[in-house]
XYZ file of C-alpha atoms in Angstrom:
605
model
C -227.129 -27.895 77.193
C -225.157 -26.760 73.882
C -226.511 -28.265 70.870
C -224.681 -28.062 67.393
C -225.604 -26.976 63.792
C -226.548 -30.637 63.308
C -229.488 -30.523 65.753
C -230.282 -27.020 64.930
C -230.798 -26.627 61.714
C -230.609 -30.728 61.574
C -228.379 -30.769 58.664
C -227.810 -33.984 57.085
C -224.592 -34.171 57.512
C -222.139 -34.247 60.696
C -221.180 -30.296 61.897
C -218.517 -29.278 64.306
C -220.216 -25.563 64.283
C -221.852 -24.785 67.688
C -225.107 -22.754 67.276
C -226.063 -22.304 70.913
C -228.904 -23.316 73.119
C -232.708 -23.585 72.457
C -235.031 -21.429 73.491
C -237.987 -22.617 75.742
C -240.035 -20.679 73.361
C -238.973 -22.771 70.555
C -236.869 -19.951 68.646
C -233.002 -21.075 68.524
C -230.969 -18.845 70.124
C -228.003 -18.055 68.527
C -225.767 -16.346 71.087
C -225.601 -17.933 74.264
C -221.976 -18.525 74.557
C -221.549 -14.746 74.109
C -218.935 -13.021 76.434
C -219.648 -9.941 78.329
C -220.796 -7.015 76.537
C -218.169 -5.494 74.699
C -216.661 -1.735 74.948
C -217.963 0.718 72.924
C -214.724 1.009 70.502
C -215.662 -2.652 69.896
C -219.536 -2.313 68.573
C -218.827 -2.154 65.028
C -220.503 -3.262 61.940
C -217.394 -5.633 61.002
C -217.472 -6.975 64.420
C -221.140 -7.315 64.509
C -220.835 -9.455 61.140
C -218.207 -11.499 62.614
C -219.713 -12.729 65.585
C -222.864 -13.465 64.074
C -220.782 -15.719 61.318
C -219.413 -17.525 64.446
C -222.483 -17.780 66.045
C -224.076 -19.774 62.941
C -221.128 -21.727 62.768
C -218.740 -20.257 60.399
C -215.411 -20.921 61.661
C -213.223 -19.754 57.992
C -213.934 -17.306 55.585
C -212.332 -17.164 52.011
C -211.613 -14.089 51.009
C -209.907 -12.728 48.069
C -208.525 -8.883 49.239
C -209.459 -5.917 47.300
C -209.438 -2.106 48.320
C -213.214 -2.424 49.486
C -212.894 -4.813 51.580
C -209.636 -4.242 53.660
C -211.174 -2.768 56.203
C -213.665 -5.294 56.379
C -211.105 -8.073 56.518
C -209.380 -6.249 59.202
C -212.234 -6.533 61.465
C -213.430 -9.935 60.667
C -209.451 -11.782 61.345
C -210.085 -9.756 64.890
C -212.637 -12.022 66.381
C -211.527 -15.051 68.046
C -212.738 -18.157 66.867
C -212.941 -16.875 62.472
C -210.314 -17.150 60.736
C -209.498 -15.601 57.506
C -208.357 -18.173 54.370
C -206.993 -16.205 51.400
C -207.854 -17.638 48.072
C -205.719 -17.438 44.815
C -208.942 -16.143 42.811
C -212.783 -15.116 43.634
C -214.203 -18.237 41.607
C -212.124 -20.710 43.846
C -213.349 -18.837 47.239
C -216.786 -19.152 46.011
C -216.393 -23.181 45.198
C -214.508 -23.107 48.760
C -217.789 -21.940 50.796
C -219.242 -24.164 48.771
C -217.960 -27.292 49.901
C -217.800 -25.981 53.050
C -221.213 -25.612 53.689
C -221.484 -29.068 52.764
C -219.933 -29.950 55.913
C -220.608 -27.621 58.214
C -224.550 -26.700 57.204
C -223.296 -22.985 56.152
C -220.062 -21.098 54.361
C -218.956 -17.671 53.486
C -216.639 -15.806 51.388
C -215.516 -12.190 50.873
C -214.749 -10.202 48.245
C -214.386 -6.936 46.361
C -216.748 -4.921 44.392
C -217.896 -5.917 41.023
C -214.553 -6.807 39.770
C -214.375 -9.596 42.466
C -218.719 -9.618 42.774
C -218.879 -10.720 38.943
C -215.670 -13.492 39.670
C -217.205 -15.234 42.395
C -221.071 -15.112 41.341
C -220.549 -18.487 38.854
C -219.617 -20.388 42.758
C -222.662 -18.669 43.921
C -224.886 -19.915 40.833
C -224.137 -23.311 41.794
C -224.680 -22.796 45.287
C -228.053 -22.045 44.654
C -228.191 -24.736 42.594
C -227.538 -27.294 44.748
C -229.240 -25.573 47.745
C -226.636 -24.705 49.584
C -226.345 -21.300 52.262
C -223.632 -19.304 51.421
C -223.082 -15.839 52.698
C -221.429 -13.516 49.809
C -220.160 -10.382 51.326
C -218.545 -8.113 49.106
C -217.037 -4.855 50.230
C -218.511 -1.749 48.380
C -218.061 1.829 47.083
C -218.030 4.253 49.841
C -221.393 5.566 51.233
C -220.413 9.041 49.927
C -220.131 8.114 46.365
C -223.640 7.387 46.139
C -225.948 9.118 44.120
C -223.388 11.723 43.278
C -223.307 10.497 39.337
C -219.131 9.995 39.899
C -217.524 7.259 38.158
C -215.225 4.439 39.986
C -212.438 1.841 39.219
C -213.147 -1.586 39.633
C -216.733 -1.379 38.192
C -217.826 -1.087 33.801
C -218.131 2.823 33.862
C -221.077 3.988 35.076
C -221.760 6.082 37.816
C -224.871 3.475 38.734
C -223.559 1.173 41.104
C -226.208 -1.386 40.193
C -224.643 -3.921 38.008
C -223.267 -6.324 40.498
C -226.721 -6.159 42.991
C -228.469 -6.931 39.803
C -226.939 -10.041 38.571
C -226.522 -11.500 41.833
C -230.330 -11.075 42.138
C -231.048 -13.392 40.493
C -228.693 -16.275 42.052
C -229.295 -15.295 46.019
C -232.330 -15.607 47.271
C -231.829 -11.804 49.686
C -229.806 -8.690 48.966
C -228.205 -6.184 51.410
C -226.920 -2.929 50.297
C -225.423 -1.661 53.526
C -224.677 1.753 52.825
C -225.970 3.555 56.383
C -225.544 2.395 59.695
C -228.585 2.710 61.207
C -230.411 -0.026 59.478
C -227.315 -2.297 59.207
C -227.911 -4.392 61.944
C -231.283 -5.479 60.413
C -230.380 -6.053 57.064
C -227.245 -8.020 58.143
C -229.614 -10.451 60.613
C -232.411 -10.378 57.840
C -230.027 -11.842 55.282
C -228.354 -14.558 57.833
C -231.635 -15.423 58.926
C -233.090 -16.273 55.254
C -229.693 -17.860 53.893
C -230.124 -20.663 56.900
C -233.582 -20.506 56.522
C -234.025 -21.547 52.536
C -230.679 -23.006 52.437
C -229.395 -20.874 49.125
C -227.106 -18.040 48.835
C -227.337 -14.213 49.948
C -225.463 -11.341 48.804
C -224.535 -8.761 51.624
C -222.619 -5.401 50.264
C -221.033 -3.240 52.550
C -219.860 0.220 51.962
C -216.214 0.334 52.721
C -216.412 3.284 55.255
C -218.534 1.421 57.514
C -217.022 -1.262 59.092
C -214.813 0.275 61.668
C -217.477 2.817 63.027
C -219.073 2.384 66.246
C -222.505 2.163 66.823
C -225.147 1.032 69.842
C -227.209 -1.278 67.582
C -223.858 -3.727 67.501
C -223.918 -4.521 71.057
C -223.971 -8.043 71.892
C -226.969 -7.412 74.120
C -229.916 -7.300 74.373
C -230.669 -8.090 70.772
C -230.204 -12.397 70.484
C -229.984 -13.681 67.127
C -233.044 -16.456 66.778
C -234.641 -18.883 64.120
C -238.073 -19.435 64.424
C -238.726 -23.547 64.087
C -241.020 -24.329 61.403
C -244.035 -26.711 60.795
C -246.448 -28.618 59.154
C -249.897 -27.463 58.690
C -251.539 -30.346 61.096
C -254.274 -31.323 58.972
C -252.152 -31.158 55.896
C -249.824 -33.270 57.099
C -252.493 -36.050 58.840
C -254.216 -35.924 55.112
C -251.269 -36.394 53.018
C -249.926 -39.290 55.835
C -253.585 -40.960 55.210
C -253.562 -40.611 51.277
C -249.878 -41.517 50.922
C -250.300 -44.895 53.489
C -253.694 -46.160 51.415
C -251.710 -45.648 48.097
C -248.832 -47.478 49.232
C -250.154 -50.430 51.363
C -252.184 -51.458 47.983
C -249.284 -51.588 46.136
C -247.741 -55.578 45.993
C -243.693 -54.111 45.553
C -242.905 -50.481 46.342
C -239.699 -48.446 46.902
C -238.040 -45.763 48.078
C -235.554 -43.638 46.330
C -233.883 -40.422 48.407
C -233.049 -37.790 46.391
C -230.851 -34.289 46.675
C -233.514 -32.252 48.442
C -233.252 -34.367 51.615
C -230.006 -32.145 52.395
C -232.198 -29.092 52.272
C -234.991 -30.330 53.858
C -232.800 -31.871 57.124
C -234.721 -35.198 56.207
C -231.774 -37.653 56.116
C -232.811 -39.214 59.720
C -235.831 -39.631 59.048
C -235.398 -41.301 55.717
C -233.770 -44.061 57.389
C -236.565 -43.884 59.947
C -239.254 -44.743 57.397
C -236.802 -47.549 55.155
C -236.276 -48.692 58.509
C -239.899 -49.198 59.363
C -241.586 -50.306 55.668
C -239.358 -52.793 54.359
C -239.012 -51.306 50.833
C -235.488 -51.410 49.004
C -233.790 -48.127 48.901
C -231.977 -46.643 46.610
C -230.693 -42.928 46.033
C -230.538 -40.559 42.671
C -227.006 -39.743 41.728
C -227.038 -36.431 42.980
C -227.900 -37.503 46.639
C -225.114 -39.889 47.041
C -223.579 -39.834 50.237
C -226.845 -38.889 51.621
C -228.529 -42.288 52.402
C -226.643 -44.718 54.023
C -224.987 -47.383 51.488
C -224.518 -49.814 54.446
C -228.323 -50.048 55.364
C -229.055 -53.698 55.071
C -232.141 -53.129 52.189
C -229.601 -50.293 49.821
C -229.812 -51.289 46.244
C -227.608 -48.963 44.573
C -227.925 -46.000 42.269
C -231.429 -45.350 40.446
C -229.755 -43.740 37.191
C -232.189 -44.727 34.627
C -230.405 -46.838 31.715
C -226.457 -46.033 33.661
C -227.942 -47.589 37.408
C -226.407 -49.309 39.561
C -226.637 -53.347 38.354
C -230.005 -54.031 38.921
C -231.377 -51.337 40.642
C -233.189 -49.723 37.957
C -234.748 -53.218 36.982
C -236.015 -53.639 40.842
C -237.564 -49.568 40.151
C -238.711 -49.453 37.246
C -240.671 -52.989 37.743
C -242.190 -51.575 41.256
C -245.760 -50.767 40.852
C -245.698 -47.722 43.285
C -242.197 -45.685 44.396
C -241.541 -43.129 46.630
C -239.354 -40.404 45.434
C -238.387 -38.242 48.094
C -236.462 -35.072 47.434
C -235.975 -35.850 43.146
C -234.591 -33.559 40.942
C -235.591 -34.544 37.217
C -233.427 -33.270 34.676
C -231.624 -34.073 31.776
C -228.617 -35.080 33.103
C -230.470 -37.157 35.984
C -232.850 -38.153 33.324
C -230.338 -39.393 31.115
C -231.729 -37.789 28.559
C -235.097 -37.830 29.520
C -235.246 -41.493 29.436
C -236.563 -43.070 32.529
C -239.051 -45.684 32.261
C -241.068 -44.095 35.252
C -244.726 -43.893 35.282
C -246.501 -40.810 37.142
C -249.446 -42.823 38.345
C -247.087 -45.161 40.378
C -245.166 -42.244 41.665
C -245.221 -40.238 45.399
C -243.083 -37.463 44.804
C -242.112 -35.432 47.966
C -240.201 -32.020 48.168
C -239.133 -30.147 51.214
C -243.019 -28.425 51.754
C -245.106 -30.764 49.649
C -246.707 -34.114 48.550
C -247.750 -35.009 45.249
C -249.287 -38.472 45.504
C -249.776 -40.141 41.590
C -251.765 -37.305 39.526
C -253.305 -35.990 42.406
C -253.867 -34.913 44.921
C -251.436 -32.835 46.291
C -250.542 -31.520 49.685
C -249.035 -28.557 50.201
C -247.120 -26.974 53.707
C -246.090 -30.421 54.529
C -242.483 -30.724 55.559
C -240.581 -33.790 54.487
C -239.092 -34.544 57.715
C -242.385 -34.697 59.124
C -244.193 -36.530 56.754
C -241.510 -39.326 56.733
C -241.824 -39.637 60.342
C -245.272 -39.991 60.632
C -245.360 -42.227 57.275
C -243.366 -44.801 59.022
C -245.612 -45.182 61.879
C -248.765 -45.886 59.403
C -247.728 -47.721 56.599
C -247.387 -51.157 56.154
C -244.210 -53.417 56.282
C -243.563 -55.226 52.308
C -240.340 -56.510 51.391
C -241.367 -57.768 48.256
C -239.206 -55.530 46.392
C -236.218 -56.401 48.222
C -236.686 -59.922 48.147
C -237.280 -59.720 44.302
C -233.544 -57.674 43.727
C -231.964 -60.754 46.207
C -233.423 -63.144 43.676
C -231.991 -61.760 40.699
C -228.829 -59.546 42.298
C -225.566 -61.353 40.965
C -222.596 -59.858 42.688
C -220.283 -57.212 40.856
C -218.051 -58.196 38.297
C -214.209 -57.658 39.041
C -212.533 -56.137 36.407
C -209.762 -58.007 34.261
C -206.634 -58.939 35.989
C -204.083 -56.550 34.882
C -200.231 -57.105 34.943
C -198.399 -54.615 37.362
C -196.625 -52.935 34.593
C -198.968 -52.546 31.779
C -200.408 -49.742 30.964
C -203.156 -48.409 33.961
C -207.161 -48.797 33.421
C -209.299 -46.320 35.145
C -211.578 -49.536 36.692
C -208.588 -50.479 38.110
C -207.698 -47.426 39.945
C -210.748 -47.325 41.136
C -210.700 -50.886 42.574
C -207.815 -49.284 44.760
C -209.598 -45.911 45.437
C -212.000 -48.413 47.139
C -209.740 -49.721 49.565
C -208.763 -46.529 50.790
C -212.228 -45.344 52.267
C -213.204 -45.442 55.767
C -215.195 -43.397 58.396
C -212.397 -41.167 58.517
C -212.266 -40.437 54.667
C -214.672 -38.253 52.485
C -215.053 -38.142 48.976
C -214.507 -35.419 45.853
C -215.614 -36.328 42.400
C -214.986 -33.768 39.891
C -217.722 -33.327 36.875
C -216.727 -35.560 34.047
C -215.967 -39.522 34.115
C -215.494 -38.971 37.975
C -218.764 -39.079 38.462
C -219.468 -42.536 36.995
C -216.784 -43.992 38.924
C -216.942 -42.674 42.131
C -220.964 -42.825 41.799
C -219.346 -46.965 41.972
C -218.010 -46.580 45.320
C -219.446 -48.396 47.956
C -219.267 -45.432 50.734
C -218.688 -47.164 54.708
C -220.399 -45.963 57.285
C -219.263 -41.843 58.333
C -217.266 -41.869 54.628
C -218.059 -38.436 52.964
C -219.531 -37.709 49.357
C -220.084 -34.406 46.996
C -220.275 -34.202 43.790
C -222.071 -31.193 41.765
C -224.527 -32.414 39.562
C -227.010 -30.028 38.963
C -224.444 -26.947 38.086
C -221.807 -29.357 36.848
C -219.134 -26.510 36.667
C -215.709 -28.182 35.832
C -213.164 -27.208 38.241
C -215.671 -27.273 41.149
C -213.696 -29.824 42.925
C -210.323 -27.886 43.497
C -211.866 -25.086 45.839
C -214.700 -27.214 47.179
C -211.664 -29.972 48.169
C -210.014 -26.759 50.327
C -213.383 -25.820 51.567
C -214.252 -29.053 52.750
C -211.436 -29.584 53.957
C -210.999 -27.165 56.003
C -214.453 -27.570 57.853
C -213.529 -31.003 58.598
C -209.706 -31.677 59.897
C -210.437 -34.799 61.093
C -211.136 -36.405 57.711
C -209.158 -37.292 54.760
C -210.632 -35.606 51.484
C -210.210 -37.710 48.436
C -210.426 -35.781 44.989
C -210.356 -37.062 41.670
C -210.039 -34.541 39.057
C -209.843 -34.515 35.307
C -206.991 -33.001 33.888
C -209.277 -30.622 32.013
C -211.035 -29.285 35.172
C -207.441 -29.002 37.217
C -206.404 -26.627 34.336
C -209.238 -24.448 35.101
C -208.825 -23.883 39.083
C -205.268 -25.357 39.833
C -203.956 -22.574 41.652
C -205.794 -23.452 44.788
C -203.488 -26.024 45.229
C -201.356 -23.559 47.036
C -204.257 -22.614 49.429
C -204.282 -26.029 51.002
C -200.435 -26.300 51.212
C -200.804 -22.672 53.278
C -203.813 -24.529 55.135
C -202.094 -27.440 56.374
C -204.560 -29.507 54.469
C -203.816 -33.571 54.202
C -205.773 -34.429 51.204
C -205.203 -36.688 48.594
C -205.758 -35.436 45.304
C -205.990 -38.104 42.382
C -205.213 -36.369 38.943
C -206.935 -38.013 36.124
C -205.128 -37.531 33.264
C -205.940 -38.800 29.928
C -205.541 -35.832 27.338
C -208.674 -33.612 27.302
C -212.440 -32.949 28.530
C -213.473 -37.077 28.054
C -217.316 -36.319 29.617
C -218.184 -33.397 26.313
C -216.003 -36.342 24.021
C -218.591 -38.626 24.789
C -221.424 -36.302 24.161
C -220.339 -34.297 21.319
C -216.714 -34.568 19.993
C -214.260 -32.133 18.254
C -211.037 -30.454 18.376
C -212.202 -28.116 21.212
C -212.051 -31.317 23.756
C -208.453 -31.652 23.271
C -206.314 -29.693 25.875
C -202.293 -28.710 26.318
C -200.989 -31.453 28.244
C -199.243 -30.207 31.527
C -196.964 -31.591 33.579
C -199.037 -31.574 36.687
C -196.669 -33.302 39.730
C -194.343 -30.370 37.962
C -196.454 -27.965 38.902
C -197.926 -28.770 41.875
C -194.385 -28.791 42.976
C -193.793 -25.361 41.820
C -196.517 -24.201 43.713
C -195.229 -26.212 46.661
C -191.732 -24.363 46.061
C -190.620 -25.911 49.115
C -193.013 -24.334 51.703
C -195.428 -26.665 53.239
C -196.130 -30.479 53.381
C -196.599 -31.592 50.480
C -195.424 -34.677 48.331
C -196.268 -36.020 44.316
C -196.076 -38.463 42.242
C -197.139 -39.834 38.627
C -198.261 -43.486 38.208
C -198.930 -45.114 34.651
C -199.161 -48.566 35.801
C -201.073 -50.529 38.774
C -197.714 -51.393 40.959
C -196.708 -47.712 40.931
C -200.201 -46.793 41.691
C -199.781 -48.821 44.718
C -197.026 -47.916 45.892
C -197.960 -44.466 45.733
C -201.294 -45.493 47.624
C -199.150 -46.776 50.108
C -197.111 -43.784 50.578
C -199.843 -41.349 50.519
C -201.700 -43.378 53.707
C -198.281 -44.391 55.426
C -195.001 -41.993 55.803
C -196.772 -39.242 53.653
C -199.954 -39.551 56.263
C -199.725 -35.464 56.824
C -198.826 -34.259 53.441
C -200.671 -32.806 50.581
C -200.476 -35.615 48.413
C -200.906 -35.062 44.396
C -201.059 -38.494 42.522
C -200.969 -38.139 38.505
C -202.681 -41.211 37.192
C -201.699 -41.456 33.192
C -204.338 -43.618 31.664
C -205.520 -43.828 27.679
C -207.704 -40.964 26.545
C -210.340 -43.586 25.439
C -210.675 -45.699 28.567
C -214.073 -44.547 30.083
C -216.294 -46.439 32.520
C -219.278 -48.006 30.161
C -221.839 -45.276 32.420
C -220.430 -42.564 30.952
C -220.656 -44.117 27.778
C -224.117 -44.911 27.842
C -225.187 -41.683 29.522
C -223.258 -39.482 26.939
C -225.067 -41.575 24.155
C -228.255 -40.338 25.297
C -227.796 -37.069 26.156
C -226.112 -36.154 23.008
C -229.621 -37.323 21.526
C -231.365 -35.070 23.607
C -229.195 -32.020 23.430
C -229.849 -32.905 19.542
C -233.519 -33.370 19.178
C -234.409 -31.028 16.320
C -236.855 -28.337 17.039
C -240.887 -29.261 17.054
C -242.575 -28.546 14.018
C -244.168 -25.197 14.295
């Protein structure tokens, strides 16, 4: 029976990619819908790398052409079932395998040598930084240019060919420099393999002449493509179950709190499994919104330290033992390095490891099967929860506005809230975005990415194509900062070319308003552009695609209105003009106290 990408690699989120059938010897085998063998004219390297991004799941590839590459390009568009999605510029196709693989459990993108290699690797970076697999395939110098001290175009001058294999080194976690046929086949499956299997980026180079040449290792059979399933260390795992339930059945109110890592670690399931089974309240970090279900009957909000959710950090920080699973601690989750956490209270599990309090700590324990065996040992204590429905006083609406006055950003958001469903999924751009859509109460099947960990403005514009695109069943909702559009805004025309229906909310109040609130200055001021102006350039009359710009709440919904009625199948672009002061109180808070940590002067020596 087919299985998909979801059961596979159990991503946490829904995938439409089919990965093929299970082996009875537990490997996953990742070809089984394979046709006959093909001819020999067929058995190329390019063809080779095309099926095997199929059979993983990869459905579009965003490319950005260059002379390396053609060739390459050529013989990726010819297999049935990938299809090839030019981007406007490298950094864009990077951010659009980005949010891609958010969806569909893997991306990849294509691009040129060095000159397109050094443009994409900042989408890579954050990639890896968010734990995401991304294949990078760049098309490279020809196999007979190396070694031969010659100079080419396209790279800084030297005749070492180095430069781009040794930045990306360091933001991938495998290289391939396929420069000879003969051991092509293994470095292609070798990188594949290790992308799925640590869930980061790899970088793949391929020499230009290679692609179209025929050779017998890129037959479809006999040589299946295969994961090997891995698992806990049994005794590991029993210990760190026993250690973990004795901890937290003395503890009088405990809770869980899901962090980012439960993406990486296919965990999400059995997160619910175990908040299902102890009782605890359970909230999430920012960062793995969208992750844990906001309609489970015990969810408490967002644990953000001094900017949570209304009384989630108070129900938290008061617990006297919480389970952290998947955390990342930094500043910006931190808030400055200011949560009131305590390390002798805390179980903090990763994707291969238990740390229970100070000690002790177990190590080749996976998270999904920890949590599964957790919630058949531990005890059921609602204490926690029954202390936040004591003290939980329902959110405050936001002051009445008149129709025609002048738009707030709380308002808008009110309405954003109305829009989401099962059917929708959710963009928020780094800046104010993410206070405010961090607000949103997501239903059940509703979407969510954000990058917080890279926090590269202009993510949102390619990862809102990439997305997307893996998922035409849903309606993507962006909101952008004007300052971030400016940086990636030609993408734009990649969805119009795409058919894409999203709605993209344009936040414009004058300049970069999350770096105002940290550190001000003349720098966070931007050209103001007319945006619906230029979205309809881009449009220029080819493809669906309709815009408008709201200042006030009864344009704003009639333009809502529009966008989800007769404008259902556009590309819809809605400029919302709001005061370049008017800030949710989070970010205001948050940028308070990471300002004082950016600013901490240096320890005395």
């Amino acid at each position: 029976m087919d299985s998909t990408i979801g059961s596979q690699l159990q991503t946490c989120k829904p995938s439409n990619g089919m990965l093929g059938n299970p082996a009875q010897n537990g490997a996953t085998i990742l070809d089984s819908n394979a046709p006959p063998s093909v001819v020999a004219a067929d058995a190329t390297l390019g063809r080779h790398l095309a099926r095997r991004l199929v059979e993983i799941g990869v459905k579009d590839v965003f490319s950005v052409p260059g002379d390396f590459n053609l060739t390459l390009l050529d013989h990726l568009i010819a297999e049935p079932g990938l299809k090839n999605i030019g981007c406007c510029n490298e950094l864009n196709a990077g951010y659009a395998a980005d949010g891609y693989a958010r969806s569909r459990g893997v991306g990849a993108c294509v691009v040129t040598f060095t000159v397109g290699g050094l443009s994409i690797i900042n989408a890579i970076a954050g990639a890896y930084s968010e734990n995401l697999p991304v294949i990078c395939i760049v098309g490279g110098p020809n196999t007979n240019d190396y070694g031969t001290n010659r100079i080419l175009h396209h790279t800084i001058g030297l005749s070492d060919f180095s430069q781009e294999l040794r930045c990306f080194q360091t933001v991938t976690c495998y290289q391939a420099v396929v420069n000879n046929l003969e051991d092509a086949h293994e470095q292609i499956d070798r990188a594949i393999s290790t992308s799925l299997k640590e869930s980061k980026p790899v970088y793949i180079s391929i020499s230009c002449n290679l692609p179209a040449i025929p050779h017998p290792t890129f037959t479809r059979e006999p040589i299946p493509f295969s994961l090997s399933p891995r698992s806990s260390n049994k005794m590991g795992l029993e210990a760190a179950v026993e250690a973990a339930t004795t901890f937290l059945n003395k503890a009088v109110k405990p809770v869980i709190i899901g962090g980012p890592k439960l993406r990486v670690a296919k965990a999400c399931e059995a997160f619910v499994e175990l908040a299902d089974a102890c009782g605890y309240p359970i909230g999430v970090m920012p960062s793995a919104k969208g992750l844990v279900p906001e309609h489970h009957s015990r969810f408490i909000g967002t644990y953000w330290g001094a900017v949570s959710t209304s009384f989630c950090a108070e129900i938290v920080e008061s617990a006297d033992a919480y389970l952290f699973v998947g955390p990342i601690f930094n500043d910006y989750s931190s808030v400055g390095y200011s949560l009131l956490l305590k390390k002798e209270k805390a179980i903090v599990l990763q994707p291969d490891r238990v740390v229970i309090a100070n000690g002790p700590a177990f190590g080749c324990v996976l998270m999904k099967d920890f949590l599964q065996a957790l919630a058949k040992k531990v005890n059921r204590n609602p204490t926690a929860f029954e202390n936040y429905q004591r003290i939980f006083i329902p959110d405050g609406v936001p002051t009445k506005s008149d129709p025609k006055e002048p738009l707030r950003v709380n308002i808008m958001f009110q309405h954003v809230q109305k829009m989401l469903s099962s059917s929708t999924a959710v963009i928020a751009e780094t800046g104010d975005s993410w206070f405010n859509c961090q607000k949103l109460k997501l239903p059940e099947g509703c979407g969510y990415e954000f990058q917080m960990q890279y926090g590269s403005i202009g993510w949102s514009v390619g990862a809102t194509l990439g997305y997307a695109q893996s998922v035409p069943d849903k309606r993507v909702i962006s909101c952008i900062g004007d300052g971030s559009f400016q940086v990636t805004a030609q993408d734009v025309s990649t969805m119009l070319r795409c058919e894409q229906k999203s709605i993209i909310f344009l936040i414009n109040n004058g300049g970069y308003t999350i770096e105002v609130e940290i550190h001000d200055g003349p720098y966070n001021v931007i050209k103001n552009w007319d945006y619906t102006g230029l979205v309809e350039a881009i449009h220029n009359g080819e493809g669906n695609c309709w815009t408008k710009k709201v200042r006030n709440e009864g344009e704003l919904i009639e333009a809502i209105g529009t966008a989800t009625g007769e404008k259902k199948d556009c590309l819809c672009f809605i400029e919302v003009i709001v005061h370049k002061d008017d800030t949710s109180k989070e970010l205001l808070e948050w940028g308070s106290r990471v300002c004082a940590a950016n600013s901490r002067p240096p320890n005395p020596q």
